[in-house]
Short mmCIF file of C-alpha atoms and ligand atoms in Angstrom, two decimals:
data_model
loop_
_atom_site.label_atom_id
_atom_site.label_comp_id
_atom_site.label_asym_id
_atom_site.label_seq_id
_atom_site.Cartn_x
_atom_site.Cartn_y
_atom_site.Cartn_z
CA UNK A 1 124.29 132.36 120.15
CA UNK A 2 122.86 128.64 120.89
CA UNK A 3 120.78 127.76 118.31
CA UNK A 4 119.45 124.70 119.97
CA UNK A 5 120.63 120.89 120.25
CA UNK A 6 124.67 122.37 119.80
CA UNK A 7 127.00 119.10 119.84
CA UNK A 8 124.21 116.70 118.62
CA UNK A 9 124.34 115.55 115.52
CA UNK A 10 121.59 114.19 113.22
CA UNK A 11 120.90 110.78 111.95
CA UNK A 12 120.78 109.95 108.20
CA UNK A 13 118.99 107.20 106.67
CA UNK A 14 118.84 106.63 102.99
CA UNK A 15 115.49 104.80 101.78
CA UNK A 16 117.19 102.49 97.69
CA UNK A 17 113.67 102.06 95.55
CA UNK A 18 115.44 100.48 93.18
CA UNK A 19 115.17 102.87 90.15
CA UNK A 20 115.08 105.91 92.98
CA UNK A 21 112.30 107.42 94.23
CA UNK A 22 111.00 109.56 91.77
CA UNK A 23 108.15 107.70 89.91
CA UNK A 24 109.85 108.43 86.06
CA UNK A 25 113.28 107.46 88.16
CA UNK A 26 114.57 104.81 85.28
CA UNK A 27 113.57 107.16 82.63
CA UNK A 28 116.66 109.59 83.59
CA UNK A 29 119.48 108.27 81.29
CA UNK A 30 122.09 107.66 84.22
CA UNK A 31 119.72 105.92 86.54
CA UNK A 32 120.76 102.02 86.45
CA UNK A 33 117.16 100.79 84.67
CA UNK A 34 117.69 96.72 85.74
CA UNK A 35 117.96 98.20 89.72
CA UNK A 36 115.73 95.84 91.14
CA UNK A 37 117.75 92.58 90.63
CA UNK A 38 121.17 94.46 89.87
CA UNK A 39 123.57 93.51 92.79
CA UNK A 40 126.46 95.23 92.12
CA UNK A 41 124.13 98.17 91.94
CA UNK A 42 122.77 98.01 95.26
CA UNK A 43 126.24 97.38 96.68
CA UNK A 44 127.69 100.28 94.86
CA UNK A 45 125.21 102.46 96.45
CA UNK A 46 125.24 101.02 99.48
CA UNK A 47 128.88 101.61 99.48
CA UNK A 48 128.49 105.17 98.88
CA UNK A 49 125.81 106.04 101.49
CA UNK A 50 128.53 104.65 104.02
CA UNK A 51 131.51 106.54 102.24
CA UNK A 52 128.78 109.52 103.13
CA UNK A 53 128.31 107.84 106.68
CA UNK A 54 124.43 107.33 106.47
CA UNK A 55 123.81 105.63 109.75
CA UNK A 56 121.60 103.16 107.49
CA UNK A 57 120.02 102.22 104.03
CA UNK A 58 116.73 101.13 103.83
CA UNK A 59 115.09 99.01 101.92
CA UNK A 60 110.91 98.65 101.68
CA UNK A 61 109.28 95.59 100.67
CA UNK A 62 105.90 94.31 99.66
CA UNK A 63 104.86 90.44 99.08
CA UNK A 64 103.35 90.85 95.87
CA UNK A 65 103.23 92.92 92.74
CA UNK A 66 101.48 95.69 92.55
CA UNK A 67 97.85 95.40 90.62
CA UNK A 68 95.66 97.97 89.01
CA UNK A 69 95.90 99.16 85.05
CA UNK A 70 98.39 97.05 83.43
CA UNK A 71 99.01 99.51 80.59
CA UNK A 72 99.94 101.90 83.86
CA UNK A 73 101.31 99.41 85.52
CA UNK A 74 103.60 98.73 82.79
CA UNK A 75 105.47 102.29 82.42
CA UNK A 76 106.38 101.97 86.39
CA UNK A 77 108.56 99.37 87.04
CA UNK A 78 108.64 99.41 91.03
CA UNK A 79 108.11 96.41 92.96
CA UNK A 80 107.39 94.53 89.85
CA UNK A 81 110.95 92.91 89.84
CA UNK A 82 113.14 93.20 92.66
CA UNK A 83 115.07 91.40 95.52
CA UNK A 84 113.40 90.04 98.57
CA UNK A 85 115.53 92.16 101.05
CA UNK A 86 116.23 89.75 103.91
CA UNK A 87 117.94 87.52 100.74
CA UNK A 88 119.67 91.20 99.68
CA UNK A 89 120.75 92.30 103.35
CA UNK A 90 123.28 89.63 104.08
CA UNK A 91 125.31 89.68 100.76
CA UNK A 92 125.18 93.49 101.14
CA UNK A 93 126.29 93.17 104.80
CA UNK A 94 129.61 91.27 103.35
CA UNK A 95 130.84 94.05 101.10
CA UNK A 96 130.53 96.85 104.15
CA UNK A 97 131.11 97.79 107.36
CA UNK A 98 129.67 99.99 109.08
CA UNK A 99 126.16 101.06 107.35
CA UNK A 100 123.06 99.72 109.23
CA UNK A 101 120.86 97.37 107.01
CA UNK A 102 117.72 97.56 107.40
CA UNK A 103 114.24 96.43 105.68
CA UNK A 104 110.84 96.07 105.66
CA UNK A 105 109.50 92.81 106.63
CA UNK A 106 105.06 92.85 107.15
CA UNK A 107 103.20 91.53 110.10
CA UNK A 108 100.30 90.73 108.67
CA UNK A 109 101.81 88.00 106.15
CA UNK A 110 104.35 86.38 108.19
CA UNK A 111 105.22 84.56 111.21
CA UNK A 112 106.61 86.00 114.07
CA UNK A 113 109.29 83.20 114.50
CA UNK A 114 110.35 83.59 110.48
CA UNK A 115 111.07 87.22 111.39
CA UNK A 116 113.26 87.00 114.94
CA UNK A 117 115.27 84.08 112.97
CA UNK A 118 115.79 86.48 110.22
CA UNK A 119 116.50 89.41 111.24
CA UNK A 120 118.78 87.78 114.24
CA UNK A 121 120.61 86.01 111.50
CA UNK A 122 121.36 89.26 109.21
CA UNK A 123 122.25 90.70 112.67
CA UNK A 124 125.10 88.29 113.35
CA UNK A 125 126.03 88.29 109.43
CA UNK A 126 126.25 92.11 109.27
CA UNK A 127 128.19 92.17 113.14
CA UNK A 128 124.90 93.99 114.72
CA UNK A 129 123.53 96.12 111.78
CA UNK A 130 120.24 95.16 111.64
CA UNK A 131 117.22 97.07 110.82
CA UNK A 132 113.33 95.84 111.01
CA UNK A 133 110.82 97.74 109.35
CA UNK A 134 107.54 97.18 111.14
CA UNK A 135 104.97 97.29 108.55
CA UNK A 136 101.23 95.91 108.36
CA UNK A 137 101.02 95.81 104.46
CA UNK A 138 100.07 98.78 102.95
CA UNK A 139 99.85 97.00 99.14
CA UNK A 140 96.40 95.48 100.08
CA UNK A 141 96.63 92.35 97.37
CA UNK A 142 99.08 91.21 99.18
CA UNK A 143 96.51 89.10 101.21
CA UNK A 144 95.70 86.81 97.96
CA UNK A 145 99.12 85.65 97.84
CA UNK A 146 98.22 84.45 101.41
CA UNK A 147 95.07 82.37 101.46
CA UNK A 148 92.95 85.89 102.11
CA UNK A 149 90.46 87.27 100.06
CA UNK A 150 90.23 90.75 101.29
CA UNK A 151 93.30 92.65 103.10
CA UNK A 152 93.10 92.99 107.18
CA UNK A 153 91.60 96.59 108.40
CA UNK A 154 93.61 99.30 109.59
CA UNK A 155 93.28 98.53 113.03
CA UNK A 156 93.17 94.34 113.09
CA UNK A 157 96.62 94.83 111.41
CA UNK A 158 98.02 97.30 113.92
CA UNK A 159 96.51 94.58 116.96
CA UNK A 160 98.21 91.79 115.25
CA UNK A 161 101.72 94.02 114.61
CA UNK A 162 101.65 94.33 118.23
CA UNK A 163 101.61 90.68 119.45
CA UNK A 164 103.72 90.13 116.94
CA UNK A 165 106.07 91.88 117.57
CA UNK A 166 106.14 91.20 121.31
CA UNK A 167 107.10 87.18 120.12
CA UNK A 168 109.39 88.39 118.20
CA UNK A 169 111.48 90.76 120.90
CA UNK A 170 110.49 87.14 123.33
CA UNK A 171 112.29 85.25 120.83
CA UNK A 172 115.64 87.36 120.58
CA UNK A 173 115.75 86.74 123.91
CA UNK A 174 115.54 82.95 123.55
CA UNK A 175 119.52 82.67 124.64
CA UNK A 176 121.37 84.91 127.28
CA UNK A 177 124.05 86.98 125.37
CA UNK A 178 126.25 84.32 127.03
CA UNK A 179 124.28 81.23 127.19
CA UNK A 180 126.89 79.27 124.17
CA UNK A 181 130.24 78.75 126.37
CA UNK A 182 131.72 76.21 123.54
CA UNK A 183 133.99 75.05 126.07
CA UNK A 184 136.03 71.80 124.91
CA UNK A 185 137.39 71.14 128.17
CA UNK A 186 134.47 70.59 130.15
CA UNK A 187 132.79 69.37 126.73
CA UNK A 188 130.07 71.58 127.44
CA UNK A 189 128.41 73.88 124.28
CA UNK A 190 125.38 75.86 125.93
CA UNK A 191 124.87 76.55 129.59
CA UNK A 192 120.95 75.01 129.83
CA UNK A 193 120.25 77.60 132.66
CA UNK A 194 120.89 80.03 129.95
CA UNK A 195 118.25 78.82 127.53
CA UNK A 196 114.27 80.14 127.86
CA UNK A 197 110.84 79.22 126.16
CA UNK A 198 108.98 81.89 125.64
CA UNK A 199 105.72 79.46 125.04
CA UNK A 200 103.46 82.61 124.21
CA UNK A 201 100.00 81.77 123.36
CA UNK A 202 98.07 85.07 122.81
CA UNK A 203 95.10 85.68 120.59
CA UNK A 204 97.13 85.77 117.30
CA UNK A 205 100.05 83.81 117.75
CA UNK A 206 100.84 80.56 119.46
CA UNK A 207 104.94 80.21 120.21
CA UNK A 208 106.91 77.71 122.13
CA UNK A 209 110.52 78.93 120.98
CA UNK A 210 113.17 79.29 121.87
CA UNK A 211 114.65 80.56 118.50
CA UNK A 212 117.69 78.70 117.01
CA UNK A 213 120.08 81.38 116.98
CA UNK A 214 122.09 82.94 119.13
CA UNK A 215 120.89 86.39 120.95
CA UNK A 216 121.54 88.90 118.47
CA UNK A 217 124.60 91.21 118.34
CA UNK A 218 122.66 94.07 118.99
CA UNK A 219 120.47 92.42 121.63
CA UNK A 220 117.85 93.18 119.98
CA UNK A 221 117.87 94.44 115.82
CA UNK A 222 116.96 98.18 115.70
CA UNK A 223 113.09 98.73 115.43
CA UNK A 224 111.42 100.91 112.74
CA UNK A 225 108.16 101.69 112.09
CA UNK A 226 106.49 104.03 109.45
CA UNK A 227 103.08 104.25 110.22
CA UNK A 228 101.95 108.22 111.39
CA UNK A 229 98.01 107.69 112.23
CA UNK A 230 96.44 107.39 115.48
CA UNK A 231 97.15 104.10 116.02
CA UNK A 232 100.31 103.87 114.11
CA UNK A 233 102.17 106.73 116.40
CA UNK A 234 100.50 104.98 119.41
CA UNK A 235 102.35 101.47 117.91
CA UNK A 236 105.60 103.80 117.66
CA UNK A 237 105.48 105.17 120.72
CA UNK A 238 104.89 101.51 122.56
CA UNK A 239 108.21 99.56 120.78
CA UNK A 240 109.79 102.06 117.73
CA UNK A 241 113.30 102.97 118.02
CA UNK A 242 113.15 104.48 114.74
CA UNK A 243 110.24 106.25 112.93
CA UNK A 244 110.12 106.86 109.40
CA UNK A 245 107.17 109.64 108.64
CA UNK A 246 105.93 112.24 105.89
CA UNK A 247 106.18 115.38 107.29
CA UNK A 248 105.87 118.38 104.92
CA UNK A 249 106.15 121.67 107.15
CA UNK A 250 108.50 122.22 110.06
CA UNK A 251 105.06 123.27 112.12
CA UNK A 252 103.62 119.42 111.37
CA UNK A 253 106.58 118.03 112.17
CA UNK A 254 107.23 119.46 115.36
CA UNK A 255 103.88 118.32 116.45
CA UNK A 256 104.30 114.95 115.18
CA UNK A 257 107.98 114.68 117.08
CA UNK A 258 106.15 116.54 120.49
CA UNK A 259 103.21 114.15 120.05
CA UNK A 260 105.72 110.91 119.77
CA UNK A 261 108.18 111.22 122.25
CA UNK A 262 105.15 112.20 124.44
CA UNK A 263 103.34 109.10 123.91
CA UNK A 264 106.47 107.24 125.21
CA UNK A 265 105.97 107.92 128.49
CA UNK A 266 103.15 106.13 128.89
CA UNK A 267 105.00 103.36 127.66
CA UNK A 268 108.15 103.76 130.55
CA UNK A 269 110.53 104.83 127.25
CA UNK A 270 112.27 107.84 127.44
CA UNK A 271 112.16 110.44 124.45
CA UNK A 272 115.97 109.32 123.18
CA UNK A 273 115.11 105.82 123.02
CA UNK A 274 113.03 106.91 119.49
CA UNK A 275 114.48 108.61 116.70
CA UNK A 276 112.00 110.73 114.48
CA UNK A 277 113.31 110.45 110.60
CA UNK A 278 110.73 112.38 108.52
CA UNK A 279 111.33 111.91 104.50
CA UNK A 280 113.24 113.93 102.52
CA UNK A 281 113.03 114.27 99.23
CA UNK A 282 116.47 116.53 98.45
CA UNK A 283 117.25 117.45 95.03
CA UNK A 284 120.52 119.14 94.80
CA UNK A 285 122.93 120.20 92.47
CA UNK A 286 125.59 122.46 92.49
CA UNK A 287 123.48 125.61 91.65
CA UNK A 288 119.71 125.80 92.37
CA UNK A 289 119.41 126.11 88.86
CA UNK A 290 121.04 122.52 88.39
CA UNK A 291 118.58 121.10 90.86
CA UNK A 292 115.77 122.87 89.37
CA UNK A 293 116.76 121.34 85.72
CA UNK A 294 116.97 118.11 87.20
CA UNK A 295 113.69 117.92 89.05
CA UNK A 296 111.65 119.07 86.18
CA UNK A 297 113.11 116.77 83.83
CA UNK A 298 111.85 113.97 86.34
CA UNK A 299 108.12 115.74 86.28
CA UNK A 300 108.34 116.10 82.71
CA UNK A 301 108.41 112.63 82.21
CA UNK A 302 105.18 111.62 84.34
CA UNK A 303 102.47 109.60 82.01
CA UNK A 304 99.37 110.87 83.26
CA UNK A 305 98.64 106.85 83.34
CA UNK A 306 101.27 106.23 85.83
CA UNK A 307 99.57 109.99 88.46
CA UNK A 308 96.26 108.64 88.08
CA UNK A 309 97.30 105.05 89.20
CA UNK A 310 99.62 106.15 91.63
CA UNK A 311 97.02 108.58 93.10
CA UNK A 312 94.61 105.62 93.17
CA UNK A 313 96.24 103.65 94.66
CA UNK A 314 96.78 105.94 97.53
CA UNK A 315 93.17 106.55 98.19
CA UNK A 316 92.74 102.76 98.77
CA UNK A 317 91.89 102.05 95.06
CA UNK A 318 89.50 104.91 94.35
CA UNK A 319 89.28 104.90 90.83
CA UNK A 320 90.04 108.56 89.19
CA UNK A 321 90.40 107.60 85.41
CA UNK A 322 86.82 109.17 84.98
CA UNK A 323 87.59 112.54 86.18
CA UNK A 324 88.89 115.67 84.43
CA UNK A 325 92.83 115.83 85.65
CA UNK A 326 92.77 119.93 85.61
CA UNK A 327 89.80 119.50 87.79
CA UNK A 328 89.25 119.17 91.92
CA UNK A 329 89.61 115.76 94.00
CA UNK A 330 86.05 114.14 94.64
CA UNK A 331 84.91 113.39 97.61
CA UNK A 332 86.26 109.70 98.57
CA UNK A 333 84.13 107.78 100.84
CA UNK A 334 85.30 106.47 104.00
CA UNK A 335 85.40 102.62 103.20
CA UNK A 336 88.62 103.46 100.82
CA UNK A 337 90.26 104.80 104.15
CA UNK A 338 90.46 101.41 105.86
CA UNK A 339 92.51 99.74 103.09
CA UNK A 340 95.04 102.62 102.59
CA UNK A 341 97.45 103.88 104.24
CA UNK A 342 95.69 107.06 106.08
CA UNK A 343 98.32 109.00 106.96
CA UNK A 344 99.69 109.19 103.26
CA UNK A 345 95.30 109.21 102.25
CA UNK A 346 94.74 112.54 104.64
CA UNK A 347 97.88 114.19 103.25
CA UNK A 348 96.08 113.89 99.82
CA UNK A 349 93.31 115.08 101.12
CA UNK A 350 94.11 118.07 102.90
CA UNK A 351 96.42 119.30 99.60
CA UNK A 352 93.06 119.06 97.60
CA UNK A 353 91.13 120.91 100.42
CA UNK A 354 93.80 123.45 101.78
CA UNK A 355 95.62 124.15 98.52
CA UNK A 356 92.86 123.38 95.95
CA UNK A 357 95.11 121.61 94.05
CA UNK A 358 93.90 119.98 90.68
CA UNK A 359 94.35 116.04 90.27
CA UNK A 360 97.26 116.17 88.17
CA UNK A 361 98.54 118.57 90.17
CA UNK A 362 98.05 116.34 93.31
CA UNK A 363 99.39 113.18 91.21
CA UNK A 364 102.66 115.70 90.29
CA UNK A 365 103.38 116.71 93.72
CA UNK A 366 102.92 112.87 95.10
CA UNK A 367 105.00 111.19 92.19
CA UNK A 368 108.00 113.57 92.56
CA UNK A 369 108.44 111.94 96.24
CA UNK A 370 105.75 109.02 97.21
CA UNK A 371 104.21 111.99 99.36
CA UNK A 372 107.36 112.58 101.03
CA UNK A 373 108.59 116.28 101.88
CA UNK A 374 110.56 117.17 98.13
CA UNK A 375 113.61 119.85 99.02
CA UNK A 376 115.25 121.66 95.42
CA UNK A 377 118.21 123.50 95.88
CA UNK A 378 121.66 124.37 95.92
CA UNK A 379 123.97 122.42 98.61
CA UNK A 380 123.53 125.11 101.22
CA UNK A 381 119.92 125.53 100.85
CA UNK A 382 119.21 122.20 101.59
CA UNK A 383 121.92 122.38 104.13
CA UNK A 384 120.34 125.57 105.96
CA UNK A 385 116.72 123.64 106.06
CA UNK A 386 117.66 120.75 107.09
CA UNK A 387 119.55 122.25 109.85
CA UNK A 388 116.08 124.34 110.37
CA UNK A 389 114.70 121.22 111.15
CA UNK A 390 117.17 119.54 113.48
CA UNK A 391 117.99 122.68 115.76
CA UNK A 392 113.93 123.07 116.08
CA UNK A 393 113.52 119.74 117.28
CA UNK A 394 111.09 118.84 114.13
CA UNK A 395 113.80 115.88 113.50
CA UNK A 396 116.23 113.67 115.10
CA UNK A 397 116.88 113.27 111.38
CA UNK A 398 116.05 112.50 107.93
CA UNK A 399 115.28 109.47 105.68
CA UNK A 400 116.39 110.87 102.58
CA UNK A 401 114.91 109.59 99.13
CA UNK A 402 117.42 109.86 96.34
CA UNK A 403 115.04 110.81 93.00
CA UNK A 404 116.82 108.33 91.24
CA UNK A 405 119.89 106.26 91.48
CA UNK A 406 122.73 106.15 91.63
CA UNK A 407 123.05 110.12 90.47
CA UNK A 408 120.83 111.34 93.32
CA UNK A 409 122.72 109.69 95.80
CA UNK A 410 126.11 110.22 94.22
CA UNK A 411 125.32 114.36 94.53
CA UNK A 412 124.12 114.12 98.20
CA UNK A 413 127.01 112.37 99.21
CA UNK A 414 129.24 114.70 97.36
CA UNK A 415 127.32 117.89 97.79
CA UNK A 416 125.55 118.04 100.61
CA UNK A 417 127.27 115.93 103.41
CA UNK A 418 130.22 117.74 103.54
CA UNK A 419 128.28 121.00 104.01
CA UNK A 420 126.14 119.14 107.17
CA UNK A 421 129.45 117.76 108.72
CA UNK A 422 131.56 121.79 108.01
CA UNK A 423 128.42 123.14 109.98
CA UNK A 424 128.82 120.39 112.90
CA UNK A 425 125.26 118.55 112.38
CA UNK A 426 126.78 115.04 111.02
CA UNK A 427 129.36 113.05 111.74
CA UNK A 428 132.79 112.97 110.01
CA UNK A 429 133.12 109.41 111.44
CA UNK A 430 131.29 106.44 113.03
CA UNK A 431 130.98 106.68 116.58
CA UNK A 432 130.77 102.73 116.69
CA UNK A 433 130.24 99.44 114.49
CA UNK A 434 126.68 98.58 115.28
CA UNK A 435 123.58 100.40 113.99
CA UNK A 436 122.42 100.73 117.89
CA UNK A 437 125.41 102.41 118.99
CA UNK A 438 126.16 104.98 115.43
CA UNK A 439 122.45 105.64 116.24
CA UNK A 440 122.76 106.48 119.77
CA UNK A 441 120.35 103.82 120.86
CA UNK A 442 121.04 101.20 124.10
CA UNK A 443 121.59 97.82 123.99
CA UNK A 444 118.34 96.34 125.04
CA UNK A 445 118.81 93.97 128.28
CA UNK A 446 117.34 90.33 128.10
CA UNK A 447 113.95 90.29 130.11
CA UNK A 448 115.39 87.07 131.57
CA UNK A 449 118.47 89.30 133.04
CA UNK A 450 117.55 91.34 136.22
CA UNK A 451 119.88 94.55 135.78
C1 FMN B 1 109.33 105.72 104.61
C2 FMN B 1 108.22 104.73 104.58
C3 FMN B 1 108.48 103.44 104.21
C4 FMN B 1 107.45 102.50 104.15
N1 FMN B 1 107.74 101.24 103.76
C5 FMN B 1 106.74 100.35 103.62
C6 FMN B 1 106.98 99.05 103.12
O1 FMN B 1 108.11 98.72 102.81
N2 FMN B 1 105.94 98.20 103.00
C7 FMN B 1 104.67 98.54 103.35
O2 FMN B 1 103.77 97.72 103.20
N3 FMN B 1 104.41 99.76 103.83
C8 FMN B 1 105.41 100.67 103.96
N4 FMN B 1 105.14 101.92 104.42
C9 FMN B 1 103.77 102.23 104.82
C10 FMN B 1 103.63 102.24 106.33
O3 FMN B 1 104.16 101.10 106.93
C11 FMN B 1 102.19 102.37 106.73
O4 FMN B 1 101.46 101.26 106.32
C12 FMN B 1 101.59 103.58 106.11
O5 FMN B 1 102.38 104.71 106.42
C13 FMN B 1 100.18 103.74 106.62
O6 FMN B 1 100.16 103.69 108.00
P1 FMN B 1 99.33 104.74 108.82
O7 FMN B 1 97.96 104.58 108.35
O8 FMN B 1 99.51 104.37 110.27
O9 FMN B 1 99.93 106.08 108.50
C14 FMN B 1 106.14 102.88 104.48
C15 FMN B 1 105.88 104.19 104.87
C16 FMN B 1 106.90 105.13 104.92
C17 FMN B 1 106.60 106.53 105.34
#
């Protein structure tokens, strides 16, 4: 019998919060509780995602602390002390191989010509493993590190993502992939025919280039984006090679992944050319039991503090510390949807309406996986629905969140990978040695090079 997509395989990503995903995460007594500025921890487990042959790790990024309730604040250590990741990425790429790197790096607080030079660096560094992480900020005080008093809207960021990131792919293309001969005998370094300025001036950005590195391994580094409103999946469709997205039924998610790789036509892309990676939240152990045990130890050790600011934060700063927890979600107006993120925002929203789900119980559900898609079971379980997933083309694959690290990770790797490579849905080897080609992507031609 075919059950669908027979001889593909799926990719795997895995998404390193420092502490691991679950909010309590460095409350679990093996979870390394210095993560954030441990190295050797985030090369262990970066180590063991490619001993498990994760096509990447992942790394998310914001470029400032996080504000609200300090005495909140305080119980939740994430993003309050960790690595800038395009400082991280290159040391990491020097103790591996194969894994693709790849971070977060925002559009609304940087420079297009900071990013190309970046990420084309780590690129070369890694030997053409590099990852970017569109993002427009979702931590809104990020704009008073920045000279801003008040975070760009929803849709201003998205416009400014776009040119962005249209200077950026100009940039990578500064030199043709064989523009530096570094021939002694005719004492000639670059071929100057080879060279181009992209001298962009559009309504955000002003850029002369060319870029002072050499065109990236890859061509161009691998494009993510993690955005799943209107105009976000309409950003994806245009430029995303990979998309990371909450997805929380196999129904949802086949819309989202019919709705995405249909946008791409528009956009002269075909459907393989973007790789839909919902969230997965797996929880395994070697009996369901085990998983179960595990996952409400995590929940157990929720503060109510840490829900209600975590919730809050969500919904755009809405303040909930006034309402009874075992009670419904108010209504929240519509000005706290243009500062959040509103795919993550409507989720909420539609689990208060649909499910009538109390606030705590809303805050419980959303701290066990930052609103991604949580999975509990034994090896095969999770096995069996992820594979539900893949075969009916809900996925290309999964961005899974270890709860916390490095146990969470250490148990997928040894649990449930073997199961997903005995059943023929993941690799038992890399196919290549750059991200583009263990991902099944093409090498993007320069727009200088006709065919
Ligand atoms: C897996 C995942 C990782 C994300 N990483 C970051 C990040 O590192 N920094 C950030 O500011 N936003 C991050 N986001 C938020 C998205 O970039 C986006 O702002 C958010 O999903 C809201 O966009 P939307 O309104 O189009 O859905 C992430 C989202 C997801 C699903």
């Amino acid at each position: 019998m075919d059950k669908g997509r027979s001889g593909e395989t799926m990719k795997l990503g895995a998404f390193f919060h420092p502490t691991g995903n679950h909010v309590a995460a460095w409350l679990h007594p093996d979870a390394q509780i210095d993560a954030g500025t441990n190295f050797r921890h985030y090369a262990e487990i970066t180590q063991t995602a490619e001993r498990g042959k994760f096509d990447l790790m992942f790394v998310a990024d914001a470029v400032a602390t996080r504000d609200g309730k300090l005495e909140a604040l305080s119980r939740w250590p994430q993003y309050m002390a960790y690595f800038d990741p395009l400082t991280l990425l290159p040391a990491l790429a020097a103790v591996t191989t194969h894994i693709g790197l790849c971070a977060t790096a925002t559009t609304s607080y940087n420079e297009p010509y900071h990013i190309a030079r970046k990420f084309a660096s780590l690129d070369h560094i890694s030997g053409g493993r590099a990852g970017w992480n569109v993002v427009t900020s979702s931590n809104v005080s990020e704009a008073f590190n920045f000279g801003r008093e008040r975070h760009y809207d929803h849709d201003a960021r998205y416009d400014r993502a776009i040119e962005f990131v249209e200077v950026v792919k100009g940039l990578w293309d500064s030199w043709d992939d064989d523009a530096f001969v570094r021939d002694r005998k005719s004492e000639r370094y670059f071929d100057p025919a080879k060279l181009h300025y992209l001298n962009h001036k559009g309504e955000h950005f002003s850029v002369r280039g060319p870029l002072n590195v050499a065109r990236p391994p890859q061509g161009h580094p691998v494009l993510f984006q993690a955005g799943s409103s209107e105009v976000g999946r309409e950003v994806a469709a245009r430029f995303a090679e990979g998309v990371f997205t909450p997805q929380h039924t196999l129904a949802s998610a086949q819309e989202f992944y019919r709705d995405l790789k249909g946008r791409m036509r528009k956009y002269d892309r075909p459907p393989e050319a973007l790789k839909v990676m919902p969230g997965l939240n797996a929880i395994v152990g070697r009996t369901r039991k085990e998983a179960e045990d595990l996952h409400n130890f995590l929940q157990s050790k929720i503060h109510p503090d840490v829900g209600l600011e975590l919730l809050s934060n969500q919904l755009g700063g809405f303040d909930l510390s006034e309402y009874d927890l075992d009670g419904p979600l108010p209504d929240i107006p519509e000005r706290h949807f243009a500062l959040s993120g509103l795919g993550n925002t409507r989720n909420i929203i539609r689990w208060a309406r649909e499910e009538r789900l109390t606030i705590r119980q809303i805050y419980q559900r959303f701290a066990a996986a930052r609103g991604q898609r949580t999975l509990i079971g034994s090896p095969s379980e999770i096995a069996d629905d992820m594979e539900e997933w893949f075969r009916g083309h809900g996925v290309d694959g999964f961005l899974f969140h270890p709860s916390h690290l490095p146990g969470g990770l250490d148990d997928f790797v040894a649990l449930v990978i073997p199961e997903l490579q005995s059943r023929g849905l993941f690799r038992a080897g890399y196919e290549g040695t750059t991200l583009r080609e263990n991902m099944g992507l093409e090498r993007p031609k320069s727009r200088y090079v006709s065919n």
